[in-house]
Amino acid sequence: MQDKVFIFDTTLRDGEQSPGATMTHAEKLEIAAMLDEMGVDIIEAGFPIASIGDFEAVSEIAKNSKNSVICGLSRANFKDIDRCWEAVKHAARPRIHTFIGTSPLHRAIPNLDMDQMAERIFETVTHARNLCDNVQWSPMDATRTEHDYLCRVVEIAIKAGATTINIPDTVGYTAPRESAALIRMLLERVPGADQIIFATHCHNDLGMATANSLAAVEAGARQIECTINGLGERAGNTALEEVVMALKVRNDIMPYATGIDSTKLMNISRKVATVSGFPVQFNKAIVGKNAFAHESGIHQDGMLKNAETFEIMRPADVGLSETSLVMGKHSGRAALRAKLKDLGFELADNQLADVFVRFKALADRKKEVFDEDLLALMQDADTSAAYDTLQIKRLRVVCGTEGPQEAELTLSVDGVEHTVDATGDGPVDAAFNAVKMIFPHEARLQLYQVQAITEGTDAQATVSVRLEEDGKIATGQAADTDTVVASTRAYVNALNRLILRRQKTAPDHDVKSVSYRDAG
Ligand code: KIV
Ligand code: ZN
């Protein structure tokens, strides 16, 4: 039997904290269900005190959980911990995670000296443990905390009842050798360290998060904290798919088992990319579009003779379909159902009927419909909902070498249709101006990104739009063979999400007023 390494996924907490990665309630539930099903041991479902939306999402994820432990984050005070417990207590296996910044820089924020902070840690972990028998404690910025003080506070947390001690590299500063030495030092010096699980939580600012996590495991850590696609603030967190596949493929030198079904990696990666609005870079390890592509002549020749020449894992190991059946306008419903199943979507008859209509419309415009097109179609089905406040009914743009360009738009706002004509510096600008005329708003465009998803002049464009309003950020995505249509739909999609955020965030529970700065 190999030692087990627990996989702790924080896509819905640390990942969602990434500016612009806000997910809707329904999306969070869906992702949590996928994580549970793929064998994630612990799901950090959110930060319950941060907002009513976070609280409700954590509660519902807890209620729906099957095998995974459901964890919520709380700062080091009783109010946070109580709120966290209220949310996670519905789970079959709840966990409270509480943290405080222990490095000199972080200690200065709540203005506590070393003794006062030690006392706070004892009180808060004891309080959490009185509520729940599964408690995780984190000394935030552990990798920049004095070793003697780190040993002291870890010992206090263990004495107060913490069952998991997480060692965060909050600013992505450590390196593999140091990451391992820190865990080894704690295991050697802290009384009771052999009775608890050490976790590693790495950020990727220097591109070493995966290496640092694996080094910590080799030194004795038995929980890796990570996110799908490495989603997270700044350069992100350790990528779940990378550590899972590294432990699987190099099990000869890292003999540790995880309970993850790796064939589900690709689907959840796509899902998280879609709902977060953070596309996966093409050459991203494991889940990037090019991760298994072999274009150079030498590679292709080698691959045809023996796939192992250049492949250390099979596409199927991560859930990539090996059949590349191309669909077209003559493909029927059964073929579409089979193809979508292959791509990880099992649809009910009514859902299939809806997707089939959209597929036919696309196939009429495009000779061949590739996997990527179908994924974009499914993503569109995901991001546009019948209950959206704003819905595009018609769009017509006039372009030419002589500006300004014009857009005629009919937009439904809460079910009432409005039509306007607008001009702009280019057709996309004209269309966006038309949206603003019908639905005036102060949201600022932070990002506008266009990507062709396949080759050819009839390729679909995927457009991502990020908007910011009063510190709230929302991202929208859409795909279409017409770039202007895709852009306008992505813009309206982002606005719908912003409207949702406006409605969901009550002023006294605004996430902005609950920052890590008040971690004490
Ligand atoms: O990076 C960090 O320190 C965190 C803690 C809250 C665990 O995310
Ligand atoms: Zn973090």
Short mmCIF file of C-alpha atoms and ligand atoms in Angstrom, two decimals:
data_model
loop_
_atom_site.label_atom_id
_atom_site.label_comp_id
_atom_site.label_asym_id
_atom_site.label_seq_id
_atom_site.Cartn_x
_atom_site.Cartn_y
_atom_site.Cartn_z
CA MET A 1 0.00 0.00 0.00
CA GLN A 2 1.36 3.40 -0.96
CA ASP A 3 1.06 6.43 1.30
CA LYS A 4 -2.00 8.44 0.39
CA VAL A 5 -1.71 12.10 -0.49
CA PHE A 6 -4.97 13.92 0.12
CA ILE A 7 -6.08 16.29 -2.62
CA PHE A 8 -7.61 19.50 -1.27
CA ASP A 9 -9.21 21.53 -4.02
CA THR A 10 -9.66 25.27 -3.45
CA THR A 11 -10.89 26.29 -6.93
CA LEU A 12 -14.11 27.58 -5.37
CA ARG A 13 -12.29 29.62 -2.70
CA ASP A 14 -8.72 30.63 -3.59
CA GLY A 15 -9.44 30.16 -7.31
CA GLU A 16 -12.64 32.17 -7.25
CA GLN A 17 -10.79 34.95 -5.42
CA SER A 18 -8.91 35.66 -8.63
CA PRO A 19 -10.21 39.03 -9.90
CA GLY A 20 -12.81 38.36 -12.57
CA ALA A 21 -13.18 34.64 -11.83
CA THR A 22 -16.46 35.04 -9.97
CA MET A 23 -18.78 32.10 -10.52
CA THR A 24 -22.54 31.93 -10.15
CA HIS A 25 -24.21 29.84 -7.47
CA ALA A 26 -25.29 27.18 -9.97
CA GLU A 27 -21.80 26.98 -11.46
CA LYS A 28 -20.25 26.48 -8.03
CA LEU A 29 -22.64 23.63 -7.28
CA GLU A 30 -21.87 22.00 -10.59
CA ILE A 31 -18.12 22.24 -10.11
CA ALA A 32 -18.34 20.92 -6.55
CA ALA A 33 -20.32 17.90 -7.81
CA MET A 34 -17.66 17.24 -10.46
CA LEU A 35 -14.84 17.53 -7.88
CA ASP A 36 -16.65 15.16 -5.54
CA GLU A 37 -17.21 12.68 -8.33
CA MET A 38 -13.60 12.74 -9.51
CA GLY A 39 -12.36 11.78 -6.05
CA VAL A 40 -11.19 15.07 -4.52
CA ASP A 41 -10.73 14.38 -0.80
CA ILE A 42 -11.47 17.87 0.50
CA ILE A 43 -13.34 20.67 -1.30
CA GLU A 44 -12.81 24.17 0.04
CA ALA A 45 -16.17 25.49 -1.06
CA GLY A 46 -15.81 29.15 -0.11
CA PHE A 47 -15.34 31.79 2.56
CA PRO A 48 -18.78 31.87 4.25
CA ILE A 49 -18.43 35.23 6.05
CA ALA A 50 -17.38 36.96 2.82
CA SER A 51 -20.86 37.31 1.35
CA ILE A 52 -24.34 35.88 1.52
CA GLY A 53 -23.65 34.27 -1.85
CA ASP A 54 -20.56 32.52 -0.50
CA PHE A 55 -22.44 31.35 2.58
CA GLU A 56 -25.31 29.95 0.53
CA ALA A 57 -22.98 28.22 -1.90
CA VAL A 58 -20.96 26.55 0.87
CA SER A 59 -24.16 25.44 2.66
CA GLU A 60 -25.66 23.94 -0.45
CA ILE A 61 -22.44 22.26 -1.53
CA ALA A 62 -22.25 20.79 1.99
CA LYS A 63 -25.82 19.49 1.72
CA ASN A 64 -25.18 17.92 -1.70
CA SER A 65 -21.79 16.42 -0.86
CA LYS A 66 -21.29 12.70 -1.27
CA ASN A 67 -17.76 11.55 -0.46
CA SER A 68 -15.65 14.70 -0.19
CA VAL A 69 -15.02 16.55 3.05
CA ILE A 70 -16.52 20.05 2.69
CA CYS A 71 -14.43 22.84 4.09
CA GLY A 72 -15.02 26.56 4.58
CA LEU A 73 -12.47 29.28 5.28
CA SER A 74 -12.60 31.62 8.27
CA ARG A 75 -10.29 34.22 9.75
CA ALA A 76 -9.09 33.97 13.33
CA ASN A 77 -12.16 35.27 15.12
CA PHE A 78 -15.23 33.62 16.61
CA LYS A 79 -17.73 35.38 14.30
CA ASP A 80 -16.01 34.06 11.17
CA ILE A 81 -15.64 30.58 12.61
CA ASP A 82 -19.30 30.41 13.71
CA ARG A 83 -20.47 31.53 10.27
CA CYS A 84 -18.22 28.96 8.64
CA TRP A 85 -19.61 26.20 10.86
CA GLU A 86 -23.19 27.27 10.07
CA ALA A 87 -22.41 26.67 6.40
CA VAL A 88 -20.32 23.48 6.50
CA LYS A 89 -22.24 21.67 9.25
CA HIS A 90 -24.69 20.28 6.68
CA ALA A 91 -21.98 18.12 5.13
CA ALA A 92 -21.60 14.47 5.98
CA ARG A 93 -17.94 15.31 6.57
CA PRO A 94 -17.46 19.00 7.48
CA ARG A 95 -14.19 20.84 8.10
CA ILE A 96 -13.48 24.32 9.46
CA HIS A 97 -10.36 25.98 8.09
CA THR A 98 -9.10 28.96 10.07
CA PHE A 99 -6.01 31.04 9.41
CA ILE A 100 -3.95 34.01 10.54
CA GLY A 101 -0.89 35.69 9.01
CA THR A 102 2.16 34.79 11.11
CA SER A 103 5.10 36.40 9.25
CA PRO A 104 6.45 39.72 10.58
CA LEU A 105 4.69 41.65 7.80
CA HIS A 106 1.38 39.95 8.45
CA ARG A 107 1.66 40.19 12.25
CA ALA A 108 1.87 43.95 11.89
CA ILE A 109 -1.59 44.17 10.28
CA PRO A 110 -3.77 43.22 13.27
CA ASN A 111 -1.11 44.81 15.48
CA LEU A 112 -0.62 41.75 17.68
CA ASP A 113 2.71 40.88 19.25
CA MET A 114 3.97 37.30 19.13
CA ASP A 115 2.40 36.33 22.48
CA GLN A 116 -0.94 37.95 21.72
CA MET A 117 -1.08 36.19 18.38
CA ALA A 118 -0.20 32.85 19.96
CA GLU A 119 -3.04 33.35 22.41
CA ARG A 120 -5.45 34.24 19.59
CA ILE A 121 -4.47 31.07 17.75
CA PHE A 122 -5.11 28.90 20.79
CA GLU A 123 -8.51 30.50 21.46
CA THR A 124 -9.76 30.36 17.88
CA VAL A 125 -8.60 26.84 17.08
CA THR A 126 -10.10 25.64 20.39
CA HIS A 127 -13.36 27.36 19.48
CA ALA A 128 -13.39 25.76 16.02
CA ARG A 129 -12.60 22.37 17.50
CA ASN A 130 -15.50 22.67 19.94
CA LEU A 131 -17.78 23.01 16.94
CA CYS A 132 -16.25 20.49 14.57
CA ASP A 133 -13.88 17.57 15.02
CA ASN A 134 -12.12 18.25 11.74
CA VAL A 135 -10.17 21.53 11.94
CA GLN A 136 -7.49 22.86 9.64
CA TRP A 137 -5.26 25.72 10.70
CA SER A 138 -2.99 27.81 8.45
CA PRO A 139 -0.23 30.23 9.39
CA MET A 140 -0.57 32.51 6.36
CA ASP A 141 2.80 33.46 4.80
CA ALA A 142 4.39 30.52 6.63
CA THR A 143 7.35 30.45 4.27
CA ARG A 144 8.36 33.95 5.44
CA THR A 145 7.69 33.31 9.13
CA GLU A 146 10.63 32.93 11.56
CA HIS A 147 11.22 29.20 12.08
CA ASP A 148 11.15 29.33 15.87
CA TYR A 149 7.88 31.23 15.87
CA LEU A 150 6.38 28.94 13.22
CA CYS A 151 7.22 25.88 15.35
CA ARG A 152 5.74 27.56 18.38
CA VAL A 153 2.40 28.46 16.75
CA VAL A 154 2.07 25.12 14.96
CA GLU A 155 2.52 23.37 18.31
CA ILE A 156 -0.14 25.63 19.87
CA ALA A 157 -2.59 24.90 17.06
CA ILE A 158 -2.03 21.16 17.44
CA LYS A 159 -2.54 21.40 21.21
CA ALA A 160 -5.77 23.34 20.60
CA GLY A 161 -7.06 20.49 18.44
CA ALA A 162 -6.14 21.20 14.80
CA THR A 163 -6.15 17.97 12.82
CA THR A 164 -4.51 19.39 9.69
CA ILE A 165 -1.80 22.05 9.63
CA ASN A 166 -1.48 23.79 6.30
CA ILE A 167 1.78 25.53 5.42
CA PRO A 168 1.00 28.24 2.85
CA ASP A 169 3.54 29.81 0.55
CA THR A 170 1.16 32.74 0.23
CA VAL A 171 3.29 34.89 -2.05
CA GLY A 172 4.87 32.12 -4.14
CA TYR A 173 8.31 32.81 -2.74
CA THR A 174 9.72 29.44 -1.76
CA ALA A 175 11.71 26.96 -3.87
CA PRO A 176 11.57 23.15 -3.87
CA ARG A 177 14.54 22.46 -1.58
CA GLU A 178 13.33 25.04 0.93
CA SER A 179 9.72 23.82 0.73
CA ALA A 180 10.87 20.29 1.64
CA ALA A 181 13.20 21.52 4.40
CA LEU A 182 10.39 23.49 6.04
CA ILE A 183 8.09 20.46 6.30
CA ARG A 184 10.99 18.30 7.52
CA MET A 185 11.89 20.90 10.14
CA LEU A 186 8.31 21.05 11.44
CA LEU A 187 8.04 17.26 11.58
CA GLU A 188 11.28 17.05 13.54
CA ARG A 189 10.83 19.94 15.92
CA VAL A 190 7.13 20.23 16.75
CA PRO A 191 5.81 17.92 19.48
CA GLY A 192 2.67 16.13 18.24
CA ALA A 193 3.51 16.75 14.57
CA ASP A 194 3.30 13.03 13.85
CA GLN A 195 -0.34 13.03 14.99
CA ILE A 196 -1.64 15.44 12.37
CA ILE A 197 -1.53 15.86 8.59
CA PHE A 198 0.72 18.54 7.12
CA ALA A 199 -0.62 20.25 4.01
CA THR A 200 1.22 22.28 1.41
CA HIS A 201 -0.44 25.31 -0.22
CA CYS A 202 1.68 26.95 -2.90
CA HIS A 203 1.20 29.95 -5.13
CA ASN A 204 2.84 30.12 -8.52
CA ASP A 205 4.45 33.57 -8.61
CA LEU A 206 7.83 32.13 -9.59
CA GLY A 207 6.38 29.22 -11.56
CA MET A 208 7.40 26.70 -8.89
CA ALA A 209 4.07 25.84 -7.24
CA THR A 210 3.87 22.27 -8.56
CA ALA A 211 7.54 21.56 -7.82
CA ASN A 212 7.23 23.06 -4.33
CA SER A 213 4.13 21.00 -3.55
CA LEU A 214 5.75 17.75 -4.67
CA ALA A 215 8.92 18.54 -2.71
CA ALA A 216 6.79 19.09 0.40
CA VAL A 217 5.15 15.70 -0.14
CA GLU A 218 8.52 13.99 -0.42
CA ALA A 219 9.42 15.59 2.92
CA GLY A 220 6.27 14.32 4.64
CA ALA A 221 3.34 16.56 3.73
CA ARG A 222 0.28 14.43 2.97
CA GLN A 223 -2.19 17.00 1.65
CA ILE A 224 -1.75 19.12 -1.45
CA GLU A 225 -3.88 22.23 -1.82
CA CYS A 226 -4.53 23.08 -5.44
CA THR A 227 -6.98 24.38 -8.01
CA ILE A 228 -8.19 23.25 -11.41
CA ASN A 229 -6.09 24.86 -14.18
CA GLY A 230 -4.01 26.49 -11.40
CA LEU A 231 -6.71 29.16 -11.11
CA GLY A 232 -6.01 31.72 -8.40
CA GLU A 233 -4.90 35.22 -7.56
CA ARG A 234 -1.90 36.66 -9.43
CA ALA A 235 -0.04 33.70 -11.03
CA GLY A 236 -2.45 31.25 -9.42
CA ASN A 237 -2.20 28.19 -7.19
CA THR A 238 -0.69 24.75 -7.69
CA ALA A 239 -2.56 23.10 -10.57
CA LEU A 240 -4.48 20.00 -9.46
CA GLU A 241 -4.04 18.27 -12.80
CA GLU A 242 -0.26 18.74 -12.66
CA VAL A 243 0.32 17.25 -9.21
CA VAL A 244 -2.11 14.39 -9.83
CA MET A 245 -0.51 13.42 -13.13
CA ALA A 246 3.03 13.91 -11.80
CA LEU A 247 2.29 11.50 -8.95
CA LYS A 248 0.71 9.06 -11.38
CA VAL A 249 3.25 9.17 -14.21
CA ARG A 250 6.33 9.34 -11.94
CA ASN A 251 5.03 6.96 -9.31
CA ASP A 252 8.34 5.11 -9.69
CA ILE A 253 10.14 7.94 -7.89
CA MET A 254 7.19 9.48 -6.01
CA PRO A 255 5.32 6.44 -4.69
CA TYR A 256 2.21 8.18 -3.36
CA ALA A 257 -1.40 7.47 -4.24
CA THR A 258 -4.24 9.95 -4.77
CA GLY A 259 -7.87 8.99 -5.09
CA ILE A 260 -8.37 11.07 -8.24
CA ASP A 261 -9.91 9.61 -11.39
CA SER A 262 -7.59 11.33 -13.87
CA THR A 263 -9.87 10.62 -16.82
CA LYS A 264 -12.13 13.38 -15.51
CA LEU A 265 -9.42 16.06 -15.64
CA MET A 266 -10.09 17.37 -19.12
CA ASN A 267 -13.81 17.92 -18.57
CA ILE A 268 -13.45 19.73 -15.30
CA SER A 269 -10.64 21.84 -16.76
CA ARG A 270 -12.93 22.95 -19.59
CA LYS A 271 -15.76 23.60 -17.19
CA VAL A 272 -13.64 25.78 -14.91
CA ALA A 273 -12.18 27.65 -17.89
CA THR A 274 -15.68 28.37 -19.15
CA VAL A 275 -17.29 29.52 -15.96
CA SER A 276 -14.32 31.48 -14.66
CA GLY A 277 -13.66 33.16 -17.98
CA PHE A 278 -9.97 32.28 -17.68
CA PRO A 279 -9.04 30.33 -20.81
CA VAL A 280 -6.36 27.64 -20.50
CA GLN A 281 -3.13 28.59 -22.25
CA PHE A 282 -2.51 26.39 -25.31
CA ASN A 283 0.74 24.92 -23.99
CA LYS A 284 -0.46 24.40 -20.40
CA ALA A 285 0.77 21.08 -18.99
CA ILE A 286 -1.81 18.26 -19.00
CA VAL A 287 -4.91 20.21 -20.09
CA GLY A 288 -3.62 22.69 -22.70
CA LYS A 289 -4.91 22.36 -26.28
CA ASN A 290 -1.39 21.50 -27.44
CA ALA A 291 -0.40 19.26 -24.52
CA PHE A 292 -0.80 16.18 -26.71
CA ALA A 293 -0.37 17.71 -30.16
CA HIS A 294 2.55 16.55 -32.28
CA GLU A 295 3.10 18.70 -35.31
CA SER A 296 6.75 18.43 -36.20
CA GLY A 297 7.54 15.82 -38.85
CA ILE A 298 10.01 13.97 -36.63
CA HIS A 299 7.48 13.76 -33.80
CA GLN A 300 4.67 12.57 -36.07
CA ASP A 301 6.88 9.92 -37.59
CA GLY A 302 7.94 8.67 -34.15
CA MET A 303 4.38 8.72 -32.86
CA LEU A 304 3.12 6.64 -35.77
CA LYS A 305 5.75 3.99 -35.09
CA ASN A 306 5.30 3.94 -31.32
CA ALA A 307 3.27 6.45 -29.28
CA GLU A 308 5.68 6.13 -26.36
CA THR A 309 8.44 7.74 -28.45
CA PHE A 310 7.21 11.17 -27.48
CA GLU A 311 4.30 10.54 -25.12
CA ILE A 312 4.71 9.93 -21.40
CA MET A 313 0.97 9.58 -20.84
CA ARG A 314 -1.92 8.72 -23.09
CA PRO A 315 -4.50 11.36 -23.99
CA ALA A 316 -7.17 9.00 -22.65
CA ASP A 317 -5.49 9.08 -19.20
CA VAL A 318 -6.63 12.67 -18.78
CA GLY A 319 -9.97 12.17 -20.51
CA LEU A 320 -9.13 13.37 -23.99
CA SER A 321 -11.18 11.56 -26.58
CA GLU A 322 -9.04 9.72 -29.11
CA THR A 323 -11.64 9.59 -31.82
CA SER A 324 -11.87 12.82 -33.74
CA LEU A 325 -15.11 12.24 -35.55
CA VAL A 326 -15.82 15.45 -37.41
CA MET A 327 -19.46 16.47 -37.50
CA GLY A 328 -21.25 18.27 -40.30
CA LYS A 329 -24.69 19.40 -41.38
CA HIS A 330 -25.72 15.84 -42.23
CA SER A 331 -24.90 14.50 -38.79
CA GLY A 332 -27.96 13.38 -36.91
CA ARG A 333 -29.11 13.66 -33.33
CA ALA A 334 -27.69 10.25 -32.35
CA ALA A 335 -24.25 11.13 -33.67
CA LEU A 336 -24.36 14.44 -31.81
CA ARG A 337 -25.39 12.70 -28.59
CA ALA A 338 -22.53 10.18 -28.97
CA LYS A 339 -20.00 12.90 -29.70
CA LEU A 340 -21.10 15.03 -26.76
CA LYS A 341 -20.97 12.00 -24.48
CA ASP A 342 -17.42 11.45 -25.64
CA LEU A 343 -16.65 15.05 -24.70
CA GLY A 344 -18.14 14.55 -21.24
CA PHE A 345 -21.66 15.93 -21.66
CA GLU A 346 -24.57 13.62 -20.93
CA LEU A 347 -27.70 15.45 -21.96
CA ALA A 348 -31.35 14.86 -21.22
CA ASP A 349 -33.60 14.68 -24.31
CA ASN A 350 -34.85 18.26 -23.97
CA GLN A 351 -31.31 19.61 -23.54
CA LEU A 352 -30.15 17.63 -26.57
CA ALA A 353 -33.04 19.01 -28.62
CA ASP A 354 -31.94 22.57 -27.80
CA VAL A 355 -28.27 21.91 -28.52
CA PHE A 356 -29.19 20.12 -31.75
CA VAL A 357 -30.95 23.22 -33.09
CA ARG A 358 -27.87 25.30 -32.32
CA PHE A 359 -25.59 22.65 -33.80
CA LYS A 360 -27.57 22.63 -37.06
CA ALA A 361 -27.41 26.42 -37.26
CA LEU A 362 -23.65 26.25 -36.79
CA ALA A 363 -23.22 23.39 -39.26
CA ASP A 364 -25.09 25.44 -41.86
CA ARG A 365 -22.49 28.18 -41.54
CA LYS A 366 -19.44 25.95 -41.15
CA LYS A 367 -18.46 23.00 -43.34
CA GLU A 368 -16.95 20.91 -40.56
CA VAL A 369 -17.80 21.09 -36.89
CA PHE A 370 -14.81 20.12 -34.74
CA ASP A 371 -14.65 19.08 -31.09
CA GLU A 372 -13.62 22.63 -30.18
CA ASP A 373 -16.73 24.01 -31.91
CA LEU A 374 -18.97 21.67 -29.95
CA LEU A 375 -17.24 22.61 -26.72
CA ALA A 376 -17.84 26.27 -27.52
CA LEU A 377 -21.48 25.49 -28.28
CA MET A 378 -21.85 23.79 -24.91
CA GLN A 379 -20.09 26.68 -23.22
CA ASP A 380 -22.59 29.06 -24.78
CA ALA A 381 -25.44 26.90 -23.53
CA ASP A 382 -23.84 27.19 -20.09
CA THR A 383 -23.34 30.92 -20.02
CA SER A 384 -26.59 32.19 -21.48
CA ALA A 385 -29.63 31.51 -19.39
CA ALA A 386 -33.30 32.09 -20.05
CA TYR A 387 -33.57 34.16 -16.83
CA ASP A 388 -30.85 36.64 -17.86
CA THR A 389 -31.92 40.30 -17.50
CA LEU A 390 -30.46 41.22 -20.89
CA GLN A 391 -31.00 39.16 -24.01
CA ILE A 392 -29.91 39.99 -27.53
CA LYS A 393 -32.75 39.63 -30.00
CA ARG A 394 -31.22 41.05 -33.19
CA LEU A 395 -27.96 42.61 -34.26
CA ARG A 396 -27.01 44.09 -37.62
CA VAL A 397 -23.79 45.95 -38.25
CA VAL A 398 -22.67 48.00 -41.22
CA CYS A 399 -18.92 48.01 -41.90
CA GLY A 400 -16.81 49.61 -44.55
CA THR A 401 -13.55 51.41 -45.17
CA GLU A 402 -15.33 54.68 -44.41
CA GLY A 403 -16.24 55.02 -40.71
CA PRO A 404 -17.96 55.37 -38.44
CA GLN A 405 -19.39 51.86 -38.36
CA GLU A 406 -23.02 51.38 -37.40
CA ALA A 407 -24.91 48.85 -35.32
CA GLU A 408 -28.64 48.28 -35.07
CA LEU A 409 -29.45 46.31 -31.94
CA THR A 410 -32.61 44.95 -30.39
CA LEU A 411 -32.04 44.04 -26.77
CA SER A 412 -34.60 42.73 -24.35
CA VAL A 413 -34.32 44.16 -20.83
CA ASP A 414 -36.37 42.17 -18.34
CA GLY A 415 -38.55 40.96 -21.18
CA VAL A 416 -39.15 44.38 -22.82
CA GLU A 417 -37.56 44.87 -26.25
CA HIS A 418 -35.71 48.07 -27.18
CA THR A 419 -34.12 48.88 -30.54
CA VAL A 420 -31.43 51.51 -31.19
CA ASP A 421 -28.94 52.57 -33.84
CA ALA A 422 -25.43 53.41 -32.66
CA THR A 423 -22.15 54.29 -34.28
CA GLY A 424 -18.61 53.52 -33.17
CA ASP A 425 -14.99 53.22 -34.01
CA GLY A 426 -15.34 49.80 -35.62
CA PRO A 427 -18.27 47.39 -35.57
CA VAL A 428 -17.56 46.00 -32.08
CA ASP A 429 -17.40 49.50 -30.60
CA ALA A 430 -20.66 50.39 -32.36
CA ALA A 431 -22.38 47.27 -31.00
CA PHE A 432 -21.11 47.92 -27.46
CA ASN A 433 -22.31 51.53 -27.71
CA ALA A 434 -25.74 50.26 -28.70
CA VAL A 435 -25.85 48.05 -25.59
CA LYS A 436 -24.91 51.09 -23.47
CA MET A 437 -27.64 53.21 -25.05
CA ILE A 438 -30.29 50.66 -24.16
CA PHE A 439 -28.85 49.67 -20.81
CA PRO A 440 -26.81 52.61 -19.43
CA HIS A 441 -24.12 51.54 -16.95
CA GLU A 442 -20.80 52.64 -15.50
CA ALA A 443 -19.00 49.29 -15.90
CA ARG A 444 -15.49 49.66 -17.27
CA LEU A 445 -14.17 47.30 -19.92
CA GLN A 446 -11.04 45.71 -18.41
CA LEU A 447 -10.39 42.99 -20.95
CA TYR A 448 -11.52 42.23 -24.48
CA GLN A 449 -9.94 39.12 -25.95
CA VAL A 450 -10.66 37.29 -29.22
CA GLN A 451 -9.43 33.80 -30.04
CA ALA A 452 -10.08 31.69 -33.15
CA ILE A 453 -10.90 28.24 -31.86
CA THR A 454 -10.13 26.29 -35.02
CA GLU A 455 -8.39 27.03 -38.30
CA GLY A 456 -10.02 28.46 -41.45
CA THR A 457 -11.85 31.65 -42.33
CA ASP A 458 -15.12 30.10 -41.18
CA ALA A 459 -13.66 29.38 -37.74
CA GLN A 460 -15.61 30.39 -34.67
CA ALA A 461 -14.21 33.14 -32.50
CA THR A 462 -14.34 32.83 -28.73
CA VAL A 463 -14.53 36.22 -27.10
CA SER A 464 -13.88 37.00 -23.43
CA VAL A 465 -14.98 40.29 -21.92
CA ARG A 466 -14.19 41.43 -18.39
CA LEU A 467 -16.11 44.31 -16.81
CA GLU A 468 -15.53 46.16 -13.56
CA GLU A 469 -18.03 48.21 -11.61
CA ASP A 470 -17.45 49.50 -8.07
CA GLY A 471 -14.75 46.89 -7.46
CA LYS A 472 -16.98 44.05 -8.63
CA ILE A 473 -15.66 42.17 -11.62
CA ALA A 474 -17.52 39.90 -14.01
CA THR A 475 -16.36 37.98 -17.05
CA GLY A 476 -18.48 36.92 -20.01
CA GLN A 477 -17.67 34.60 -22.88
CA ALA A 478 -19.33 33.69 -26.16
CA ALA A 479 -18.47 31.97 -29.41
CA ASP A 480 -19.74 32.54 -32.94
CA THR A 481 -18.50 32.41 -36.52
CA ASP A 482 -19.19 36.16 -36.55
CA THR A 483 -16.71 37.96 -34.31
CA VAL A 484 -19.00 40.97 -33.78
CA VAL A 485 -21.88 38.74 -32.69
CA ALA A 486 -19.57 36.78 -30.36
CA SER A 487 -18.21 40.04 -28.92
CA THR A 488 -21.64 41.53 -28.26
CA ARG A 489 -22.89 38.31 -26.69
CA ALA A 490 -19.81 38.11 -24.46
CA TYR A 491 -20.33 41.74 -23.42
CA VAL A 492 -24.00 41.20 -22.60
CA ASN A 493 -23.10 37.98 -20.79
CA ALA A 494 -20.62 39.86 -18.57
CA LEU A 495 -23.25 42.53 -17.88
CA ASN A 496 -25.77 39.87 -16.86
CA ARG A 497 -23.24 38.49 -14.40
CA LEU A 498 -22.56 41.92 -13.02
CA ILE A 499 -26.29 42.47 -12.53
CA LEU A 500 -26.43 39.15 -10.67
CA ARG A 501 -23.56 40.25 -8.45
CA ARG A 502 -25.27 43.57 -7.72
CA GLN A 503 -28.38 41.70 -6.62
CA LYS A 504 -26.59 39.07 -4.57
CA THR A 505 -24.16 41.17 -2.58
CA ALA A 506 -25.78 42.74 0.45
CA PRO A 507 -23.86 45.79 1.72
CA ASP A 508 -23.03 44.38 5.16
CA HIS A 509 -21.67 41.20 3.71
CA ASP A 510 -19.70 42.66 0.87
CA VAL A 511 -16.57 40.68 0.11
CA LYS A 512 -14.64 43.94 -0.18
CA SER A 513 -15.13 44.61 3.51
CA VAL A 514 -13.86 41.14 4.38
CA SER A 515 -10.30 41.08 3.22
CA TYR A 516 -7.34 39.04 4.33
CA ARG A 517 -5.93 42.25 5.73
CA ASP A 518 -8.27 41.88 8.69
CA ALA A 519 -7.08 38.31 9.14
CA GLY A 520 -6.79 38.92 12.85
O1 KIV B 1 -2.34 31.65 0.29
C1 KIV B 1 -2.76 31.61 1.46
O2 KIV B 1 -2.05 31.89 2.43
C2 KIV B 1 -4.14 31.23 1.66
C3 KIV B 1 -4.56 31.00 3.08
C4 KIV B 1 -5.85 31.64 3.38
C5 KIV B 1 -4.55 29.53 3.36
O3 KIV B 1 -4.88 31.05 0.73
ZN ZN B 2 -3.72 30.83 -1.17
#
